[in-house]
CSV table of C-alpha atoms in Angstrom, one decimal:
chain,number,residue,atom,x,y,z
B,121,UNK,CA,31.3,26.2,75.5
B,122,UNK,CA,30.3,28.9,78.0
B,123,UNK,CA,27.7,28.5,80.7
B,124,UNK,CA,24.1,29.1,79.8
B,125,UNK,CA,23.4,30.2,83.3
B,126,UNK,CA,26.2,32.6,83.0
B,127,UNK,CA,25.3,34.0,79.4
B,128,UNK,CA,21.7,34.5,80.6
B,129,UNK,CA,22.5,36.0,84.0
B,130,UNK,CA,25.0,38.4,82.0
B,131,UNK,CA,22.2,39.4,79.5
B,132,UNK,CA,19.9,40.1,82.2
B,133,UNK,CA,22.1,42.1,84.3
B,134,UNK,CA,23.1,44.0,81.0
B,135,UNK,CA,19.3,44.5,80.3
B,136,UNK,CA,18.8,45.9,83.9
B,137,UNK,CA,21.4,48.5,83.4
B,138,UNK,CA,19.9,49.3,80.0
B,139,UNK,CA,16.5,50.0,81.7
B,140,UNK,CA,18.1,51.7,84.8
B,141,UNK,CA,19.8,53.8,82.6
B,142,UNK,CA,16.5,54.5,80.5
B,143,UNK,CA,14.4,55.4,83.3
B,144,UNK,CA,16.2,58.9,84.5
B,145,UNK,CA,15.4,59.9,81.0
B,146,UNK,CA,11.8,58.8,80.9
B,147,UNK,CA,11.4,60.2,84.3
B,148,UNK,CA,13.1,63.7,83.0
B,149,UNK,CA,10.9,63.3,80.4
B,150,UNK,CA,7.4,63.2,81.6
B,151,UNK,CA,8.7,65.5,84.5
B,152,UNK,CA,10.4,68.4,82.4
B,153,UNK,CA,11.2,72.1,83.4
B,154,UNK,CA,9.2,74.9,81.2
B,155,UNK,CA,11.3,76.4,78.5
B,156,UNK,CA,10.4,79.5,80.1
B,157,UNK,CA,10.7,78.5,83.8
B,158,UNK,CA,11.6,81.6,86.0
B,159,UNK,CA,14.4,81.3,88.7
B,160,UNK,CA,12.3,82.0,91.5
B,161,UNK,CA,8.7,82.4,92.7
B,162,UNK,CA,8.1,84.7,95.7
B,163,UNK,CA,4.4,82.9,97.2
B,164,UNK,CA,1.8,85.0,97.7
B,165,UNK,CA,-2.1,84.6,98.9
B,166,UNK,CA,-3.9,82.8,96.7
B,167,UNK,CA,-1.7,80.4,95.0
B,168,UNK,CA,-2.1,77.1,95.2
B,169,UNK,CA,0.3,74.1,94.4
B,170,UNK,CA,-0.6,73.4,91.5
B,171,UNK,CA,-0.6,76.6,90.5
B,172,UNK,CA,2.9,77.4,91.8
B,173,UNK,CA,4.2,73.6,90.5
B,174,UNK,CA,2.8,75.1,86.6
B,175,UNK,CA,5.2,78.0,86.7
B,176,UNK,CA,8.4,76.1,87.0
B,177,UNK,CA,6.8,72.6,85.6
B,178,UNK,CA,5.3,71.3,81.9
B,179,UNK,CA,3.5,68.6,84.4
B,180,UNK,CA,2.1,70.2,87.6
B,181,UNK,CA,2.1,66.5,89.2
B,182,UNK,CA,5.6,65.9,88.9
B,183,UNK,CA,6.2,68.3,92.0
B,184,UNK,CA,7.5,65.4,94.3
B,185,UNK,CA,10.2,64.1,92.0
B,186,UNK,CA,11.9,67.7,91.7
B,187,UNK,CA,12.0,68.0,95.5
B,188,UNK,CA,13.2,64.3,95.7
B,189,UNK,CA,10.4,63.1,98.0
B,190,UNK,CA,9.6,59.6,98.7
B,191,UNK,CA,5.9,57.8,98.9
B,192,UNK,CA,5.7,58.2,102.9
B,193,UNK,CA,7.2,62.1,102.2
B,194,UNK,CA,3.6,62.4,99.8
B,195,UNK,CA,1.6,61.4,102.7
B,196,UNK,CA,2.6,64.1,104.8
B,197,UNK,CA,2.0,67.8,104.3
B,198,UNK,CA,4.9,69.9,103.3
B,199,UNK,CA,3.3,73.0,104.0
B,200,UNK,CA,4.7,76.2,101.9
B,201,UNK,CA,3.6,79.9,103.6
B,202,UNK,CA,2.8,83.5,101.6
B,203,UNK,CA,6.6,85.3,101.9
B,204,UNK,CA,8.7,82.1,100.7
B,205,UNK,CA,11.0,82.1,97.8
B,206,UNK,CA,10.9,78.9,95.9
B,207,UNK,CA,14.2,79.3,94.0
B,208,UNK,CA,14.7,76.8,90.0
B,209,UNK,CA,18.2,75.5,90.8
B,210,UNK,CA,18.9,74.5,87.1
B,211,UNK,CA,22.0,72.9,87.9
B,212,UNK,CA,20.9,70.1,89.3
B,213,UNK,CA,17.1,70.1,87.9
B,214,UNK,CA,15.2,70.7,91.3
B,215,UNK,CA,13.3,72.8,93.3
B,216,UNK,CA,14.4,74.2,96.7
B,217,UNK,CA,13.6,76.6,99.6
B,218,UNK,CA,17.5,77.3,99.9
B,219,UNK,CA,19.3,79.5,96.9
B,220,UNK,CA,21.3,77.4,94.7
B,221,UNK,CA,25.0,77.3,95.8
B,222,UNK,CA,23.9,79.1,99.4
B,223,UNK,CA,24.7,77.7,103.1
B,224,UNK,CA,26.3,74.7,104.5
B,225,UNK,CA,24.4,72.2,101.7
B,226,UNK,CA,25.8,73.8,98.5
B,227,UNK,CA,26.3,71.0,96.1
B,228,UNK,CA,24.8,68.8,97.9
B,229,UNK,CA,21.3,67.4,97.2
B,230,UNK,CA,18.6,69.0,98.0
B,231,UNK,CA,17.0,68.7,101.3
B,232,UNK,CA,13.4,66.8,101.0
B,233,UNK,CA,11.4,68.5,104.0
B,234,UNK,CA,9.9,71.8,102.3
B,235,UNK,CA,9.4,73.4,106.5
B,236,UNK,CA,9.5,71.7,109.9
B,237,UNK,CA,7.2,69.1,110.4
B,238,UNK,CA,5.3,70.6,113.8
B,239,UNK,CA,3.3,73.6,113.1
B,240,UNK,CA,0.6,75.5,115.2
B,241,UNK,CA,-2.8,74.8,113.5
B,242,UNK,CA,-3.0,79.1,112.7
B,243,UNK,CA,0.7,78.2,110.5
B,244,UNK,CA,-1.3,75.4,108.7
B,245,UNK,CA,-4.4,78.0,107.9
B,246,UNK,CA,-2.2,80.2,106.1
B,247,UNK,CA,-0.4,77.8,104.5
B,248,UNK,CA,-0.7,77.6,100.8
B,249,UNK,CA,-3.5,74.8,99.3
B,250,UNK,CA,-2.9,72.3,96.7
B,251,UNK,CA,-5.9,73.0,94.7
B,252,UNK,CA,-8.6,75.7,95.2
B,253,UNK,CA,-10.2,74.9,98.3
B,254,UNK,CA,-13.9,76.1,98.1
B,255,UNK,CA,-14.3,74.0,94.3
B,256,UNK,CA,-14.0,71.1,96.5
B,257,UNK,CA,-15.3,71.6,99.9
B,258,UNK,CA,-18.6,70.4,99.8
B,259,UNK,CA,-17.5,67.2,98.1
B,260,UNK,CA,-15.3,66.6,101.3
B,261,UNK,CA,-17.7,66.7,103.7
B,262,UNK,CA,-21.1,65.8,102.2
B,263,UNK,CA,-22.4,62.5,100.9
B,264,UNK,CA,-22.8,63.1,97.1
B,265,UNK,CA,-21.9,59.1,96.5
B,266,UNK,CA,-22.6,56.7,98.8
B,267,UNK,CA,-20.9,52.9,98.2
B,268,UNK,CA,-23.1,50.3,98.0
B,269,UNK,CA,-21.8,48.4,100.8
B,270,UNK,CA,-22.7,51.9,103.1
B,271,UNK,CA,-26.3,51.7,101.8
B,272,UNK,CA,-27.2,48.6,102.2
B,273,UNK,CA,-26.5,48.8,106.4
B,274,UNK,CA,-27.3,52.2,106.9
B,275,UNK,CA,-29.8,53.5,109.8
B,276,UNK,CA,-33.2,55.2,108.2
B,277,UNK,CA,-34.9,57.6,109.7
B,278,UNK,CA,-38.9,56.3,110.8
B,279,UNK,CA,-40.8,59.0,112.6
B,280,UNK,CA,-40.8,62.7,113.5
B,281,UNK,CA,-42.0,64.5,116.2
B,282,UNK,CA,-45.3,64.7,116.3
B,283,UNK,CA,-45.7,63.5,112.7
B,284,UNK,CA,-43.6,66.8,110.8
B,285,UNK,CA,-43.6,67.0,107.3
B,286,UNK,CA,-40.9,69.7,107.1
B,287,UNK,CA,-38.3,69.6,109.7
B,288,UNK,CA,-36.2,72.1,111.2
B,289,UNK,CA,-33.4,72.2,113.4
B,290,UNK,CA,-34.1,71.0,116.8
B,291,UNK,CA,-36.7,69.5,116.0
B,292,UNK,CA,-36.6,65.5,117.2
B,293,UNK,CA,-36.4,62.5,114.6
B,294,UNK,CA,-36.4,58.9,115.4
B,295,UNK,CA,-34.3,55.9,114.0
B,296,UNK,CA,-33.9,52.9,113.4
B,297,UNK,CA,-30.9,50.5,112.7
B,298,UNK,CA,-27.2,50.1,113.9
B,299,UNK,CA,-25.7,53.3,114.7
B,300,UNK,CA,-22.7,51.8,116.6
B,301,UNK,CA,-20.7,54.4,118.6
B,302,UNK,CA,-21.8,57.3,116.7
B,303,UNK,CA,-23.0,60.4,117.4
B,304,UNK,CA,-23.4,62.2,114.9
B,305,UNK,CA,-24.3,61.5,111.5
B,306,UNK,CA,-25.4,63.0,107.9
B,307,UNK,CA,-29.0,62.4,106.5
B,308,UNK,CA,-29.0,61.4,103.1
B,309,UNK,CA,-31.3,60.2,100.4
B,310,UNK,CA,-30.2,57.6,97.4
B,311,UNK,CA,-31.1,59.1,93.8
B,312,UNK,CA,-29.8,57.0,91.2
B,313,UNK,CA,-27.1,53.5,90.7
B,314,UNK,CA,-23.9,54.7,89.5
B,315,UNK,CA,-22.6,51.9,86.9
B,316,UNK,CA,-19.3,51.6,86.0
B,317,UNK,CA,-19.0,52.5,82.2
B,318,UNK,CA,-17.0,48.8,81.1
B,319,UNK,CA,-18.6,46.4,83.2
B,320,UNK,CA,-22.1,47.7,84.0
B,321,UNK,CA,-22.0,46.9,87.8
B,322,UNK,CA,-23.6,48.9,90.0
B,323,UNK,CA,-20.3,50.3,92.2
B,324,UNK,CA,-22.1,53.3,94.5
B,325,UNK,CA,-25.4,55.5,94.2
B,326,UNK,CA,-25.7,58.9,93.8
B,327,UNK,CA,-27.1,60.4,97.3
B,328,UNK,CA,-28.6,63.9,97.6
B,329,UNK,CA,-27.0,65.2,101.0
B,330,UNK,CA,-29.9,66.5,103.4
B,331,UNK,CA,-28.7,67.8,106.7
B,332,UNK,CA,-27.2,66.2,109.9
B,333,UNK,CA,-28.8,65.0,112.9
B,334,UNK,CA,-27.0,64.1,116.7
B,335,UNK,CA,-28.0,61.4,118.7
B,336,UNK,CA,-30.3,62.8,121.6
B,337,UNK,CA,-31.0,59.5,123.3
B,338,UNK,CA,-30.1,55.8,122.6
B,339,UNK,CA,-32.8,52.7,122.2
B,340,UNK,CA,-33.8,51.4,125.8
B,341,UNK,CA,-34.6,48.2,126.3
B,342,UNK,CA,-37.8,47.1,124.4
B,343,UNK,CA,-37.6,50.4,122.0
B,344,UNK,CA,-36.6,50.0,118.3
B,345,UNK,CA,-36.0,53.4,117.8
B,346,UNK,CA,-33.2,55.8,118.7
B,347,UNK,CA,-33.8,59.6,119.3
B,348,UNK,CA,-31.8,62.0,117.3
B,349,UNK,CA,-31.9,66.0,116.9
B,350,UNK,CA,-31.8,67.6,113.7
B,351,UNK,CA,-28.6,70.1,113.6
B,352,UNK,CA,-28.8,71.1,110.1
B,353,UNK,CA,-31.3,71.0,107.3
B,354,UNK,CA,-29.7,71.8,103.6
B,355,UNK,CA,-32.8,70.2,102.1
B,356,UNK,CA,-36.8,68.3,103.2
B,357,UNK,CA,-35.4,65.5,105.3
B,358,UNK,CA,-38.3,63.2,106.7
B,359,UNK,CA,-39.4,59.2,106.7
B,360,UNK,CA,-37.3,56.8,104.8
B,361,UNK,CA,-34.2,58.7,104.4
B,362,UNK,CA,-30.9,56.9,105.6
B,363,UNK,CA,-28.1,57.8,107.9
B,364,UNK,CA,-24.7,57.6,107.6
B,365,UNK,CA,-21.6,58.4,110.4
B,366,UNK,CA,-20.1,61.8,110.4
B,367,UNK,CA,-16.9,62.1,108.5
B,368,UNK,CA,-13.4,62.5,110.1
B,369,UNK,CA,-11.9,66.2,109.2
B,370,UNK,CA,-10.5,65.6,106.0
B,371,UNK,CA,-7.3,66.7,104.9
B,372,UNK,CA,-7.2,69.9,102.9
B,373,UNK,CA,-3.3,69.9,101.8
B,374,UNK,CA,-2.4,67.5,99.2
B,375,UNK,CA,0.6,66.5,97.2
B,376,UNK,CA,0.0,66.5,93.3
B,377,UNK,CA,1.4,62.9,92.1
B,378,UNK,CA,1.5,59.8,90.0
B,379,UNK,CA,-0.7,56.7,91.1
B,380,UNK,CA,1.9,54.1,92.8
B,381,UNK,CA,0.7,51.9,90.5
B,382,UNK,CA,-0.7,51.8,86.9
B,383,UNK,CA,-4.5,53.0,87.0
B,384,UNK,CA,-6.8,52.5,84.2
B,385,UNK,CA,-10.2,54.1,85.1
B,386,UNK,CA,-13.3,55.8,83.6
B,387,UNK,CA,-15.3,58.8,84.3
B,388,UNK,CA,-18.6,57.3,85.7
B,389,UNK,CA,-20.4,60.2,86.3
B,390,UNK,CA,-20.7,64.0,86.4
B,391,UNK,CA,-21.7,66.0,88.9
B,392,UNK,CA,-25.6,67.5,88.8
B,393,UNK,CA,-26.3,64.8,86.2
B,394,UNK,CA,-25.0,66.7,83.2
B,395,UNK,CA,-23.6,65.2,79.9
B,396,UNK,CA,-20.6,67.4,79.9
B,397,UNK,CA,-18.2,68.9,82.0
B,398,UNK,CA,-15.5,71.4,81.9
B,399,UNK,CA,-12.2,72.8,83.8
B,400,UNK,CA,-13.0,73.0,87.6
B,401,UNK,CA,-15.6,70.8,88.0
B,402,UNK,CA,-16.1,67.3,89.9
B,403,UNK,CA,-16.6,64.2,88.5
B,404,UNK,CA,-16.4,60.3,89.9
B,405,UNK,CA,-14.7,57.6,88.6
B,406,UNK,CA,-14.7,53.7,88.4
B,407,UNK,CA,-11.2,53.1,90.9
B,408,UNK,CA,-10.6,53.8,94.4
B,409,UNK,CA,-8.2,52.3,97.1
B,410,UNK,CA,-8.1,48.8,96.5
B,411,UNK,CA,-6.8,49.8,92.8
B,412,UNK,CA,-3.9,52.0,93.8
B,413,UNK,CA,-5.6,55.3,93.8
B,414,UNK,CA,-5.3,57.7,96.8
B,415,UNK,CA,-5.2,61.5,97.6
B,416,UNK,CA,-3.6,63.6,95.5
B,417,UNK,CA,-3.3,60.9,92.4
B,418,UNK,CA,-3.1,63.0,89.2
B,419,UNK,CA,-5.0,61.2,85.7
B,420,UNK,CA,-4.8,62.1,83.0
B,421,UNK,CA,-7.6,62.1,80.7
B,422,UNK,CA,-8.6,60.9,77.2
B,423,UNK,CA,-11.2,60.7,75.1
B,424,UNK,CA,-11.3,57.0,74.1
B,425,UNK,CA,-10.2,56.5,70.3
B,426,UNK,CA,-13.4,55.8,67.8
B,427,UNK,CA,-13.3,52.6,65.2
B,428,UNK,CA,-13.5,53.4,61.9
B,429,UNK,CA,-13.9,51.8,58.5
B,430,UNK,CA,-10.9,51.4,56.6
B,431,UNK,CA,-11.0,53.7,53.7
B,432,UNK,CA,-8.7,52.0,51.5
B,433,UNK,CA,-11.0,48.5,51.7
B,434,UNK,CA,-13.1,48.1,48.7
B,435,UNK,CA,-16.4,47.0,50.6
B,436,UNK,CA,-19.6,48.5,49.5
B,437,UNK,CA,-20.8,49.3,53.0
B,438,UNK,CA,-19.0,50.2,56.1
B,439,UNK,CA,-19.8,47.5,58.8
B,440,UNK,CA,-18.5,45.0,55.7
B,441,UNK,CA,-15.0,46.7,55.6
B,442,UNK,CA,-12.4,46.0,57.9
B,443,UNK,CA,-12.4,48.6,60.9
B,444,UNK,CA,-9.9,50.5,62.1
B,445,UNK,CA,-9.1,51.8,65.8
B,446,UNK,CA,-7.2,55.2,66.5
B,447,UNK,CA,-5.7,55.8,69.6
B,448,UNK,CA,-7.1,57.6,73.0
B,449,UNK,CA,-6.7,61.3,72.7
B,450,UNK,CA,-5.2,63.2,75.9
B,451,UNK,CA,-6.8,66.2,76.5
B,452,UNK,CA,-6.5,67.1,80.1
B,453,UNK,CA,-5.7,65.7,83.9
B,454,UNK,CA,-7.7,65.0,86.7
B,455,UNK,CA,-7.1,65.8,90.3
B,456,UNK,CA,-8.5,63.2,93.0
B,457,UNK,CA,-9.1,64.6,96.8
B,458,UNK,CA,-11.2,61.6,98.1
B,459,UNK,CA,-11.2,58.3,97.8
B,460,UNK,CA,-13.7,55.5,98.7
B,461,UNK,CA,-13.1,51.7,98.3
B,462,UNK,CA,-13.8,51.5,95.2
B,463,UNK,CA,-14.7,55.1,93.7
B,464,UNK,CA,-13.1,58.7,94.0
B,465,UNK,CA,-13.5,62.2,93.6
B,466,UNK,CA,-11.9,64.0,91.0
B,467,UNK,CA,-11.3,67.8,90.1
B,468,UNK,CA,-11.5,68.5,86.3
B,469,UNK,CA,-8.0,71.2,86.1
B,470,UNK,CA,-6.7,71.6,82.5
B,471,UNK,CA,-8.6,70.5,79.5
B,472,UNK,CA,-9.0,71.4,75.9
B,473,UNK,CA,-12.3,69.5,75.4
B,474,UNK,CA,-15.5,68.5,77.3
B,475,UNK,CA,-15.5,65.8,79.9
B,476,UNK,CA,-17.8,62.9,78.9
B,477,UNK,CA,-18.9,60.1,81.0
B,478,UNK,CA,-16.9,57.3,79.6
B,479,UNK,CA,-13.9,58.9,79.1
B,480,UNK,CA,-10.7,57.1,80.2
B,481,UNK,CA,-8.6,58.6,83.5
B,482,UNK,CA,-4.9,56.4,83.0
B,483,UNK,CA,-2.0,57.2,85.3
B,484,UNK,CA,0.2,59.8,83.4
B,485,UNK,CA,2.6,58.3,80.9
């Protein structure tokens, strides 16, 4: 009689081979060449990424796994300039800066590092974006959704000079609350809970963004109130509206991919409060760090599958026959550039159909 332990270490081992040999396929799969794919691409101005990733790839996303990168090679810009030749070497199913079958690496792999990791910050300028960069600029820097967390110990704003309605800049404002370190910081006021769609919690608030203000002089002993200078004024500012620290610079070049692990979120709101939204606009949804997401995650999205009567049951009204559910229909991707905690950013890019609150944003399959 043989082993058990033997049998069942000999199945598994045979099982793990049976999936390692499945998953090059799935991955070629979801990560497949266009029919039409050319054998080069000269970069000029104005492309982007994604852009440039479309003309070789069915999946704009899949761009790391044809240059071979890892997760720590995502992180890091790979910065592509106008003048570059980004030649299809269909041989071996990747991408490369190097013709196929030229110089000392020919049949080798491919080398991972697109340029030279240290670059002037004029080389970086020109280099060639992921995504459009003014669709998403004011969304890096401004406060259009504030975590709940931020709200609840942010500083608020108590006087103005000589009791001002309508400030402008230079004028003086005083505060109140923890400012830390900081010095400068963004004025902001709360307009409305965002709720995730499945649960109903309240996960961040909507926040119109209202100017910035810089720290003039901190509270001396026996004074409640810091004095601050307005720098900016987008919109009124006055009593009662919050504070929150400056943002770092944030990082403008990002490398379209697959979550590292499986996501499952939903849009939880649109931008400007509308029902709908289309190709190139901004949305939020319910998943952030803590659930795998980070910048440059590719979704894709689906409009989440309706329950239906079965037609075939003989019931005399609808909600008495047994119900059927159809599947999610895909009908676009979604492009996150900032993530929170525990909500992000996303940039509508391909879709057939309107974005609707409530629609699902899953990791691509």
């Amino acid at each position: 009689m043989k082993n058990f332990s033997t049998v069942v270490t000999r199945a598994a081992a045979l099982a793990l081979l049976a999936c390692a040999a499945a998953a090059p396929v799935q991955a070629a799969e979801r990560c497949a060449f266009r029919p039409n794919a050319p054998d080069q691409h000269v970069v000029v101005k104005g492309d982007t990424l994604w852009d440039i990733s479309g003309t070789f790839l069915q999946n704009p996303w899949c761009w790391p796994q044809v240059w071979g990168m890892n997760r720590e090679e995502i992180r890091n810009p790979h910065w592509i300039y106008p003048g570059q030749i980004i030649y299809f070497d269909r041989a071996r199913g990747r991408l490369s800066l190097n013709r196929p079958g030229s110089g000392d690496d020919a049949g080798l792999p491919p080398l991972t590092k697109l340029s030279p990791q240290v670059r002037t910050e004029s080389l970086e300028r020109n280099a060639v974006q992921s995504i459009p960069a003014g669709m998403i600029e004011p969304y890096l820097t401004q406060p259009l959704v504030v975590e709940a967390n931020e709200l609840a110990g942010a500083a608020r704003i108590v006087a103005s000079q000589e009791g001002r309605v309508y400030l402008g800049t230079g004028d003086r404002v005083y505060v109140k609350g923890n400012i830390g370190a900081g010095k400068t910081f963004q004025v902001f006021r709360p307009t409305g809970p965002l709720k995730d769609p499945q649960t109903g919690k309240v996960m961040a608030h909507e926040a119109a963004y209202l100017g910035s203000v810089t720290l003039d002089r901190a509270a001396a002993p026996g004074v409640d109130a810091h004095t601050f200078r307005v720098t900016e004024t987008r919109q009124e500012m006055g009593v009662g509206d919050l504070l929150i620290p400056m943002p770092p610079s944030p990082v403008r070049n990002y490398m379209p991919h697959a979550p590292a692990q499986l996501v499952d979120a939903r849009v939880m709101s649109i931008y400007a409060g509308v029902s709908y939204a289309g190709q190139s606009q901004v949305v939020t949804v319910n998943r952030g760090s803590v659930d795998g997401l980070d910048v440059g995650s590719v979704l894709q999205l689906y409009h989440l599958g309706k329950t239906v009567a079965d037609p075939a049951s003989k019931g005399v009204f609808s909600f008495r026959k047994p119900q059927i559910k159809l599947p999610d229909e895909q009908y676009g991707s979604l492009f996150i550039f900032r993530v929170f905690r525990n909500v992000s950013y996303g940039l509508i890019m391909q879709v057939t159909a309107p974005v609707e609150v409530g629609d699902v944003a899953r990791s691509p399959e």
